[in-house]
mmCIF file of C-alpha atoms in Angstrom:
data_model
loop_
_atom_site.group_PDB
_atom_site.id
_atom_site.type_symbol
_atom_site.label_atom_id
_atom_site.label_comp_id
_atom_site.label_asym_id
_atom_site.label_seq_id
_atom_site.Cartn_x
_atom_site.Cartn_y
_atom_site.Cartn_z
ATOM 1 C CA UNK Y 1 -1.193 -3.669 32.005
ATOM 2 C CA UNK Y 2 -0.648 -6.967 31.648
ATOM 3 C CA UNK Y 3 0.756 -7.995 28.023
ATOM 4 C CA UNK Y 4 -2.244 -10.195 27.158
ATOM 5 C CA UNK Y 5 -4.537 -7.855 28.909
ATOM 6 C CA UNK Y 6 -2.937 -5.361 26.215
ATOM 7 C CA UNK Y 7 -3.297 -7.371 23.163
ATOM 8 C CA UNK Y 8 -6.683 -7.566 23.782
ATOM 9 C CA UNK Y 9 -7.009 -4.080 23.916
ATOM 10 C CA UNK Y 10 -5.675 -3.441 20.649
ATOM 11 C CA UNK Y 11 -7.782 -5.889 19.175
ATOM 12 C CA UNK Y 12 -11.030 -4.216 20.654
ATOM 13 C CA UNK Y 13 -10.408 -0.762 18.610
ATOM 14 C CA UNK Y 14 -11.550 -2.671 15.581
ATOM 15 C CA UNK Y 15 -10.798 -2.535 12.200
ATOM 16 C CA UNK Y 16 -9.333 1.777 12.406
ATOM 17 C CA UNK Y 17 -6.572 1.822 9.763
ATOM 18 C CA UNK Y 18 -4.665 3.235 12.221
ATOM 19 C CA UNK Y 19 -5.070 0.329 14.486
ATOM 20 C CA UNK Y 20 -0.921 -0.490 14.746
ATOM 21 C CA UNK Y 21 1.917 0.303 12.890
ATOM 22 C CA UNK Y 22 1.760 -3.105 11.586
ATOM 23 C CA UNK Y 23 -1.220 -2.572 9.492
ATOM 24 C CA UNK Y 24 0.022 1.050 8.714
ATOM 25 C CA UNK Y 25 3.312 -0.594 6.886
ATOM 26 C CA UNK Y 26 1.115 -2.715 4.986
ATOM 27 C CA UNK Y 27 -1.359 -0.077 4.353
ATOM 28 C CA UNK Y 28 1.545 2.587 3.019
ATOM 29 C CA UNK Y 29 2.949 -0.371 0.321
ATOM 30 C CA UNK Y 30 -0.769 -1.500 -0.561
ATOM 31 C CA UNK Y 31 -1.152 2.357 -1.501
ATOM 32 C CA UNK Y 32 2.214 2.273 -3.312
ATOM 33 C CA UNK Y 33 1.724 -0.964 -5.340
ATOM 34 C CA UNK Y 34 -2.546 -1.166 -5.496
ATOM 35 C CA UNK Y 35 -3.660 -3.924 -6.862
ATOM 36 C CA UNK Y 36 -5.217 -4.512 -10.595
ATOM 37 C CA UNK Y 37 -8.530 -6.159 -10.866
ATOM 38 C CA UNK Y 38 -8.359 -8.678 -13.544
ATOM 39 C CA UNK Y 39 -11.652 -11.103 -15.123
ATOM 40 C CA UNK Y 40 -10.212 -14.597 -15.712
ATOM 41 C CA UNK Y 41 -12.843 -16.935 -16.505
ATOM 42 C CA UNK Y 42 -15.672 -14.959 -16.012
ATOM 43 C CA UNK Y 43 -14.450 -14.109 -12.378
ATOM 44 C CA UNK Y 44 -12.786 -10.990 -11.012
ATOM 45 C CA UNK Y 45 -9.441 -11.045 -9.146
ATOM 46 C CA UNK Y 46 -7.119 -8.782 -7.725
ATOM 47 C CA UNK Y 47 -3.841 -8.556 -9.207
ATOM 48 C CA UNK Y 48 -0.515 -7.426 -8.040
ATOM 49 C CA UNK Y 49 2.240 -7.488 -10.449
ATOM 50 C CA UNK Y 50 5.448 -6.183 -9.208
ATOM 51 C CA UNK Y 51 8.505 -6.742 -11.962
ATOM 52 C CA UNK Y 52 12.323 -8.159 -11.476
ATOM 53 C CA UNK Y 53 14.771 -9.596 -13.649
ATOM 54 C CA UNK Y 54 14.815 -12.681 -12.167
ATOM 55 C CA UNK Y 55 12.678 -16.181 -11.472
ATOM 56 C CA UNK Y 56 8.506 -15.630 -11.275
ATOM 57 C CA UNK Y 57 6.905 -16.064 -8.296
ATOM 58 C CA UNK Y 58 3.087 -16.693 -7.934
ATOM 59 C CA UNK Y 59 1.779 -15.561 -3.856
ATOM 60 C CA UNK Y 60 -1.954 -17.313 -3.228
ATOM 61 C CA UNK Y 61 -2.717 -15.805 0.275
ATOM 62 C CA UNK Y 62 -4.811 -17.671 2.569
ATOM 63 C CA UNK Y 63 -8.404 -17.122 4.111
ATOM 64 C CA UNK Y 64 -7.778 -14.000 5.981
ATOM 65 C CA UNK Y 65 -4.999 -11.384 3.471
ATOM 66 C CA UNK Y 66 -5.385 -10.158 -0.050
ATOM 67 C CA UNK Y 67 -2.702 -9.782 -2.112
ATOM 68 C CA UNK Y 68 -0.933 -7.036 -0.043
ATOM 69 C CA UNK Y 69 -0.730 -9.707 2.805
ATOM 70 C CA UNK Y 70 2.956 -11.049 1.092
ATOM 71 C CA UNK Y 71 3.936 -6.988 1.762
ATOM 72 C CA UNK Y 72 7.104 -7.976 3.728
ATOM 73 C CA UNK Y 73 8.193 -10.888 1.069
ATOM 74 C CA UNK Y 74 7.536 -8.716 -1.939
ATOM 75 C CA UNK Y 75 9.306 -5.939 -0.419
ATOM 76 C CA UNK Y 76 12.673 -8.141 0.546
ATOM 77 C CA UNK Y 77 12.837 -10.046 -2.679
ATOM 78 C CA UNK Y 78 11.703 -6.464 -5.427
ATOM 79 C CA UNK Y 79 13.310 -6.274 -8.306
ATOM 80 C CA UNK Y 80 15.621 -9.731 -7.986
ATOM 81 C CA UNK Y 81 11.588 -11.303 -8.998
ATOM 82 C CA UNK Y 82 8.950 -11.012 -10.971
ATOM 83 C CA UNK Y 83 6.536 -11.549 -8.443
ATOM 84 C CA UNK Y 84 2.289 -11.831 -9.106
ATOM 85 C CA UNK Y 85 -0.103 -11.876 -6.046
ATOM 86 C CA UNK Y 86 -3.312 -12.266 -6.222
ATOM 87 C CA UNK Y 87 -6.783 -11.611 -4.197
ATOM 88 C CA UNK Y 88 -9.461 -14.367 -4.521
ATOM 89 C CA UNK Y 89 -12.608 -13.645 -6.600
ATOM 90 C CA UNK Y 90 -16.104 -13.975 -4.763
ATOM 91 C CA UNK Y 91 -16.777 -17.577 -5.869
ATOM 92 C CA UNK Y 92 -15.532 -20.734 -4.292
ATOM 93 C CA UNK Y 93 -14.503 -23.321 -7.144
ATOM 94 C CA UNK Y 94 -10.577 -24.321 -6.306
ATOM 95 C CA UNK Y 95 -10.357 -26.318 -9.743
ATOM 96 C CA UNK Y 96 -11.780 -23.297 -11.648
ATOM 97 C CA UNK Y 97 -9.794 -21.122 -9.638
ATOM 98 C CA UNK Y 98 -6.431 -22.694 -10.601
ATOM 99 C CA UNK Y 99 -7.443 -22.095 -14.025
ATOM 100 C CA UNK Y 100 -7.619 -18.983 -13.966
ATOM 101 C CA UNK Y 101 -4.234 -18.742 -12.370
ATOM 102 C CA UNK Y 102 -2.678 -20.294 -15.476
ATOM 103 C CA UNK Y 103 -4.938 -17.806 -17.536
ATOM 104 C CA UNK Y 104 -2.920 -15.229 -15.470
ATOM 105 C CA UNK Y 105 0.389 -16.340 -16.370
ATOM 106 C CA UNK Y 106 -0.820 -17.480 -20.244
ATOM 107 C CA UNK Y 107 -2.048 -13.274 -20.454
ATOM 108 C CA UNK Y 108 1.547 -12.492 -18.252
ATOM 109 C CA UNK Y 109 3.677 -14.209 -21.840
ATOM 110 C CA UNK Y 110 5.263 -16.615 -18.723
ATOM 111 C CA UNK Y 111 5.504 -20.596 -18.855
ATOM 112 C CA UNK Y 112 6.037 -21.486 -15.929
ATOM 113 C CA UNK Y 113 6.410 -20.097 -12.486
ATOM 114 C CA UNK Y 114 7.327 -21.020 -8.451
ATOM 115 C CA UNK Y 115 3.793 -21.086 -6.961
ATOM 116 C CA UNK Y 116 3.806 -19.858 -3.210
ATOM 117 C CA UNK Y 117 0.769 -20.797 -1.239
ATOM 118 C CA UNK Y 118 -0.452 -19.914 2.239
ATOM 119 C CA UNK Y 119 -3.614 -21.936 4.477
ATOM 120 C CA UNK Y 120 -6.334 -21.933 1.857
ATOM 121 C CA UNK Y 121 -3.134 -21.093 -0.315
ATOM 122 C CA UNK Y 122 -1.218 -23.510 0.025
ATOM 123 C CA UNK Y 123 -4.061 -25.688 -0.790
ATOM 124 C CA UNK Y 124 -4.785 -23.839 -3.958
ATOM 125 C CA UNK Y 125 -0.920 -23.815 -5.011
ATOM 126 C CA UNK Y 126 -1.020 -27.943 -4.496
ATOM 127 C CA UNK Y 127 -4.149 -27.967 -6.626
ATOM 128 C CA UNK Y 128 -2.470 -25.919 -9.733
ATOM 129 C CA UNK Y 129 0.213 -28.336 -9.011
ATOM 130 C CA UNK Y 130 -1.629 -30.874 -9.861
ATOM 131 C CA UNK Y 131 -3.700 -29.521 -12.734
ATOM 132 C CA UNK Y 132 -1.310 -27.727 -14.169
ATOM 133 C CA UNK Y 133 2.030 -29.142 -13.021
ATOM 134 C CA UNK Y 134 3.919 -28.129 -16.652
ATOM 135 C CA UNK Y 135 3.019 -24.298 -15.444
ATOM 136 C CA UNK Y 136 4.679 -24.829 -12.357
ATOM 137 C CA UNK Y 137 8.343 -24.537 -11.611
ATOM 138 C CA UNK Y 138 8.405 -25.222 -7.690
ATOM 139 C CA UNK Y 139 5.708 -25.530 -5.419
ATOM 140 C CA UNK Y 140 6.051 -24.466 -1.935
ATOM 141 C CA UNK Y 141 2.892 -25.184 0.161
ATOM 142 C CA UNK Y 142 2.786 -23.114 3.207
ATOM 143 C CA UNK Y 143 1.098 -23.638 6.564
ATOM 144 C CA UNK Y 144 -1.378 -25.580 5.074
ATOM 145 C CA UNK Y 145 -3.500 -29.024 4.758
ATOM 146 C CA UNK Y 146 -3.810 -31.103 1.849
ATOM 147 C CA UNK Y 147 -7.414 -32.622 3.237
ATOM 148 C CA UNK Y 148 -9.816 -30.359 4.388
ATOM 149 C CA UNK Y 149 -11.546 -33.728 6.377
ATOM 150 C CA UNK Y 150 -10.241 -32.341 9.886
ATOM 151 C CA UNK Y 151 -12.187 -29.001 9.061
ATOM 152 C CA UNK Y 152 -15.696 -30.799 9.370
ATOM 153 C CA UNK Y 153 -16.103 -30.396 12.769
ATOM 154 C CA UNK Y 154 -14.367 -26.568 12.498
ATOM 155 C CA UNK Y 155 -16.343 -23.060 12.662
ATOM 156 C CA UNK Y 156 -16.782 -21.685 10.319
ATOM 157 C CA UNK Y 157 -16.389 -24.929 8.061
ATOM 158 C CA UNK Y 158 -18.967 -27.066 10.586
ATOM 159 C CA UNK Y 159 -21.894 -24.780 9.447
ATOM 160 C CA UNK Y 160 -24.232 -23.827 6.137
ATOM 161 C CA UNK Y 161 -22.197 -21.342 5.034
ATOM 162 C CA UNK Y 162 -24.359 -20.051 2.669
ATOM 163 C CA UNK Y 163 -27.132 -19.452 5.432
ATOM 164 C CA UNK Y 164 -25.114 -18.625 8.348
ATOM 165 C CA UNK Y 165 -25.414 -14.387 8.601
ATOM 166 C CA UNK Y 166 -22.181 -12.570 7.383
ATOM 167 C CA UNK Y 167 -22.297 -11.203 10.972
ATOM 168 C CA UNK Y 168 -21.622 -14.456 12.564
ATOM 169 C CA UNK Y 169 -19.231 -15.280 10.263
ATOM 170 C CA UNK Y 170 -17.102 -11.941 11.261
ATOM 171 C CA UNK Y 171 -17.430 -12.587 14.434
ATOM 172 C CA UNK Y 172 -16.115 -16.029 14.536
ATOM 173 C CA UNK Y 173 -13.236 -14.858 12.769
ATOM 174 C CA UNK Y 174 -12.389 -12.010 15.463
ATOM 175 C CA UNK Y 175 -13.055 -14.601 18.656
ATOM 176 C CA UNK Y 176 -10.538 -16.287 16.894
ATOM 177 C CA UNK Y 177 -7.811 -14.146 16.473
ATOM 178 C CA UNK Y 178 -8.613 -12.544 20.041
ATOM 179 C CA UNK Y 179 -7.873 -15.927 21.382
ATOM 180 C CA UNK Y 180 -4.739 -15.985 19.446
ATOM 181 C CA UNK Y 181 -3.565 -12.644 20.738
ATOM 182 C CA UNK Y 182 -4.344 -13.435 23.976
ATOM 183 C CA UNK Y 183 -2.047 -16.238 23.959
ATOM 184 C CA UNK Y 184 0.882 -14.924 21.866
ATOM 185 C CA UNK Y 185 0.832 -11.274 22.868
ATOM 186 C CA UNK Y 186 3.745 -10.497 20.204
ATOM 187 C CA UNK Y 187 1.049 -11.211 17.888
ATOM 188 C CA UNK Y 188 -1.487 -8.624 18.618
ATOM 189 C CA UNK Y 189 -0.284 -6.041 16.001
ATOM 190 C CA UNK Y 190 -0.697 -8.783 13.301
ATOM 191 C CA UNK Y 191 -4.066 -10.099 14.702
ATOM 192 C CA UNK Y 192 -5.457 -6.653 14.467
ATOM 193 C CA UNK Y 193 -3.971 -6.276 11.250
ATOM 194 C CA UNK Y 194 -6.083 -9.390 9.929
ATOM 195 C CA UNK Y 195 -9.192 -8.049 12.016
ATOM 196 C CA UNK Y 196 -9.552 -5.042 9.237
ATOM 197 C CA UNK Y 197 -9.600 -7.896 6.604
ATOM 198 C CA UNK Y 198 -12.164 -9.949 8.975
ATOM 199 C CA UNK Y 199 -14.102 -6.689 9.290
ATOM 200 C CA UNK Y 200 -14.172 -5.377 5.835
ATOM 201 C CA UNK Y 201 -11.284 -5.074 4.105
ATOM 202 C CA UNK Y 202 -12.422 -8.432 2.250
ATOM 203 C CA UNK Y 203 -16.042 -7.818 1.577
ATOM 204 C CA UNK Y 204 -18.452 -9.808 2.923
ATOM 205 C CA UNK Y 205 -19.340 -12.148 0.048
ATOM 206 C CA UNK Y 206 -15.574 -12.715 -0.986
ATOM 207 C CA UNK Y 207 -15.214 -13.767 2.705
ATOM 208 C CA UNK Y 208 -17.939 -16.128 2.492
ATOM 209 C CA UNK Y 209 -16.722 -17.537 -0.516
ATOM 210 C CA UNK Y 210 -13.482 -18.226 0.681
ATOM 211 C CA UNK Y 211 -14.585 -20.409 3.624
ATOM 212 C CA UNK Y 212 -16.773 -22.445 1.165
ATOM 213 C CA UNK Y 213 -13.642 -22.725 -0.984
ATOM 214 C CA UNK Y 214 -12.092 -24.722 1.821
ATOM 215 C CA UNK Y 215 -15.793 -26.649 2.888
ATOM 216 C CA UNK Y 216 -16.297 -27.729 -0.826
ATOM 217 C CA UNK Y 217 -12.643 -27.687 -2.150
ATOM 218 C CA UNK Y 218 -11.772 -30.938 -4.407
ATOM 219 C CA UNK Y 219 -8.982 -33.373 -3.023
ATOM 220 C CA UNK Y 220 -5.589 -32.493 -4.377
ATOM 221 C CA UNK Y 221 -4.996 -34.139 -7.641
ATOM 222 C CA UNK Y 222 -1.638 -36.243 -7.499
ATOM 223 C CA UNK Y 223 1.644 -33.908 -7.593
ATOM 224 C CA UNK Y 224 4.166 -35.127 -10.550
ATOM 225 C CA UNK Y 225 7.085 -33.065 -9.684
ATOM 226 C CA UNK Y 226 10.946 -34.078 -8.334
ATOM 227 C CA UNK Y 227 11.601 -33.982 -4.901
ATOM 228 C CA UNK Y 228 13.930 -30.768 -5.401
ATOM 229 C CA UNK Y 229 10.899 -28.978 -6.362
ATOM 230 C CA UNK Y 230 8.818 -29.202 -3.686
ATOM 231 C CA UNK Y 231 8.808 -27.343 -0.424
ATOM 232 C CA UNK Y 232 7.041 -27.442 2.698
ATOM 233 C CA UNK Y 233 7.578 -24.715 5.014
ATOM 234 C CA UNK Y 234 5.573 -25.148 8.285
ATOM 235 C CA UNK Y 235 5.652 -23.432 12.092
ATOM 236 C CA UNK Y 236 5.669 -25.966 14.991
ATOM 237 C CA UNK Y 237 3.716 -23.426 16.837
ATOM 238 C CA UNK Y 238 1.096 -23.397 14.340
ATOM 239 C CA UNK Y 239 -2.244 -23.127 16.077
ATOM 240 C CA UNK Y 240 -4.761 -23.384 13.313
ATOM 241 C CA UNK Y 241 -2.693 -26.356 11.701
ATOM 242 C CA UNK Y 242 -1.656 -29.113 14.242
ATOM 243 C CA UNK Y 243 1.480 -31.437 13.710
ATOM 244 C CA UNK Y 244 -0.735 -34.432 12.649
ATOM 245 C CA UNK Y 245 -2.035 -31.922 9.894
ATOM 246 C CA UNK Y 246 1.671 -31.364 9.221
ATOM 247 C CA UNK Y 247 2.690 -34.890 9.222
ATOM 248 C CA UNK Y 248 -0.212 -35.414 6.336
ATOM 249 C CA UNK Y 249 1.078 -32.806 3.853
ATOM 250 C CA UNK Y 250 4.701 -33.987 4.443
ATOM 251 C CA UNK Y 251 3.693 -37.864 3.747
ATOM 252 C CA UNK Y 252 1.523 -36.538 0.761
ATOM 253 C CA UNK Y 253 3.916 -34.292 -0.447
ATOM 254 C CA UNK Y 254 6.975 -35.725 -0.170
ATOM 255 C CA UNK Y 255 9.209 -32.259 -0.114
ATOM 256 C CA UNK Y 256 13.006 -32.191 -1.172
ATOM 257 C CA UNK Y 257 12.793 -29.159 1.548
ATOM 258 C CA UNK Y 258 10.899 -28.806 4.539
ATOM 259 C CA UNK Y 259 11.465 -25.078 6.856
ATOM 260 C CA UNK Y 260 10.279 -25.276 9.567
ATOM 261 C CA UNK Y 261 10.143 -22.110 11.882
ATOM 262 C CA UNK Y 262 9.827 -23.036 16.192
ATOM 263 C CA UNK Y 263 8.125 -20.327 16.520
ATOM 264 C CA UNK Y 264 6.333 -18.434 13.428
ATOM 265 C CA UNK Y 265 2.758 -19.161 13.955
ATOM 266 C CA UNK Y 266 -0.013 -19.454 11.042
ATOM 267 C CA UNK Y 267 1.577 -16.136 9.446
ATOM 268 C CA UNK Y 268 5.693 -16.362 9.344
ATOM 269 C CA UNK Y 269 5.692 -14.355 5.985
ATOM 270 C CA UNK Y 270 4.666 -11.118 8.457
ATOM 271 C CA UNK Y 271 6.344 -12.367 11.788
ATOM 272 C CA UNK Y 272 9.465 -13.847 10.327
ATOM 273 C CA UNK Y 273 10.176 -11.980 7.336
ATOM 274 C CA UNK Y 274 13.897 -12.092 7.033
ATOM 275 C CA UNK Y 275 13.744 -16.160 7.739
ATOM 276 C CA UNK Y 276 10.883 -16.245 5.391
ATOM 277 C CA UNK Y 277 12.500 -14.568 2.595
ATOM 278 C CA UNK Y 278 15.276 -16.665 2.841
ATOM 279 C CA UNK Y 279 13.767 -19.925 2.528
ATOM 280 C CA UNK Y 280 11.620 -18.597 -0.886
ATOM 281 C CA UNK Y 281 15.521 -17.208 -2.314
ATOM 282 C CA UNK Y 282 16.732 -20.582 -1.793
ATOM 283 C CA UNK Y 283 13.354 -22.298 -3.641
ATOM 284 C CA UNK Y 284 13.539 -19.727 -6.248
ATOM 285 C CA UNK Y 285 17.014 -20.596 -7.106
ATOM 286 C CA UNK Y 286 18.505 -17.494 -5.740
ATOM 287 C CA UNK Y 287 20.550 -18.931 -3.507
ATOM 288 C CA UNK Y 288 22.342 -22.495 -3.564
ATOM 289 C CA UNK Y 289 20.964 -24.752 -0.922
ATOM 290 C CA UNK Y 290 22.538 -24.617 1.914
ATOM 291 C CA UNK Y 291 23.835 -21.414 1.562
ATOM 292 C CA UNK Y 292 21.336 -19.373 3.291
ATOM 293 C CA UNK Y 293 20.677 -18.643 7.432
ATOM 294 C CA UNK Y 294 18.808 -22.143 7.517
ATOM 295 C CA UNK Y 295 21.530 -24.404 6.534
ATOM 296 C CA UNK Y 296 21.388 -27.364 4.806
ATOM 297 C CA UNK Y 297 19.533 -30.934 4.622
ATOM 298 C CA UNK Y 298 15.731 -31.921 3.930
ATOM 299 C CA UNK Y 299 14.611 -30.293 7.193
ATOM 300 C CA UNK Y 300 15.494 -27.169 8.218
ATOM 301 C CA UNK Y 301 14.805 -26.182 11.497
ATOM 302 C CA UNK Y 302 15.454 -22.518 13.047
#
């Protein structure tokens, strides 16, 4: 069997927990560490809280991953960080959602914290960047856009979200990731991994809300923060964001550090976990810069 031929194959089993060992790695930490749900302004998240003597570190997954997503970063950096993830509440406000993030930390006793974003994460971490920028230590802003403009013309974004059947809405979800497994076969294991979430694991009105968090979501207030603490880290085989999309949050961000992984995809945090790791160690102040497997300068390229 061809390899693409067998991607595909794994992807059409569905959403069985026992789809690839992948999802069963994730599956055996999210049942060691489950997560909390929490009400912060009137809205109910999911809450990991994981201690360590060390720096805090906020994880903001993206459209597709709860909290559990970050398994392989959590699990590489435990006990060296205090580490909080979080899984998005079933409304769609980004301002009122980075709020509530610096509710978490004001209920946590912490003042201020490295905020790690992913996609619709890394748009969220820019946005309590901006709003709250005294809560915020370093920002790193992950595989992401700061304008959601080039999403207009998008599905899901094109559409009414609010009227477009939560059936659609999975499916365009899974034609998209079996298009990305049939290119990148090495990826199949992860696709199928984020087809449970597609197909469930996030319930059906969370999901919709998080696609109208990206439609509707305010432009990101202006950053006040040094150079040395803020980070880009991007994949230059990135197909859901495109190197002019890049370009943009590099010119608007103006990172002291930019990682960039050749090839990573949308997800490094699960394909390249040791790299990974090692870039957040170096932004957490963990290790000096430089020091690390990426080597030193503003752009780091492995």
């Amino acid at each position: 069997m061809r390899r693409a031929d067998a991607a595909g194959a794994l992807l059409r089993r569905g959403c069985g927990r026992s789809v690839s060992a992948l999802a069963a790695e994730r599956d055996a930490f999210a049942a060691a560490h489950p997560e909390r749900v929490e009400s912060l302004g009137g809205r109910r998240w999911g809450v990991l809280d994981l201690p360590g003597e060390g720096p805090v570190l906020l994880l903001c997954p993206g459209t597709l991953g709860r909290a559990d997503v970050f398994w392989r970063l959590m699990t590489r950096l435990r006990g060296r960080v205090r580490t909080l993830a979080v899984t998005y509440p079933a409304s769609h406000d980004l301002g009122a959602w980075a709020d509530d993030l610096a509710r978490l930390l004001d209920r946590r006793g912490i003042a201020r914290a490295t905020v790690l974003g992913s996609s619709l994460g890394g748009y969220l971490a820019q946005v309590v960047a901006g709003r709250h920028g005294e809560r915020v230590e370093a920002l790193v802003a992950a595989n992401t856009l700061s304008d959601v403009a080039p999403l207009a013309d998008r599905p899901p974004y094109a559409g009414d979200v609010a009227r477009t059947p939560l059936a659609a809405l999975r499916e365009g979800f899974a034609r998209g990731l079996r298009a990305y497994a049939e290119a990148e076969p090495d990826a199949a294991e992860l696709m199928a991994l984020l087809l449970q979430d597609a197909e469930g694991r996030i319930p059906g009105r969370h999901l919709r809300a998080r696609i109208a968090a990206l439609k509707l979501a305010p432009p990101v207030p202006k950053i006040v923060a040094s150079p040395e603490r803020v980070h880009v880290i991007e994949s230059e085989d990135d197909p859901l964001i495109p190197e002019p999309v890049r370009a943009a949050v590099r010119a608007r961000l103006a990172p002291g550090t930019v990682w960039r992984f050749r090839k990573g995809g949308h997800f490094p945090y699960v394909s390249r976990p040791d790299l990974y790791a090692a870039a957040v160690e170096e932004a957490l102040g963990l290790t000096a810069p430089g020091a690390g497997p990426w080597g030193g300068g503003a752009l780091r390229v492995r």
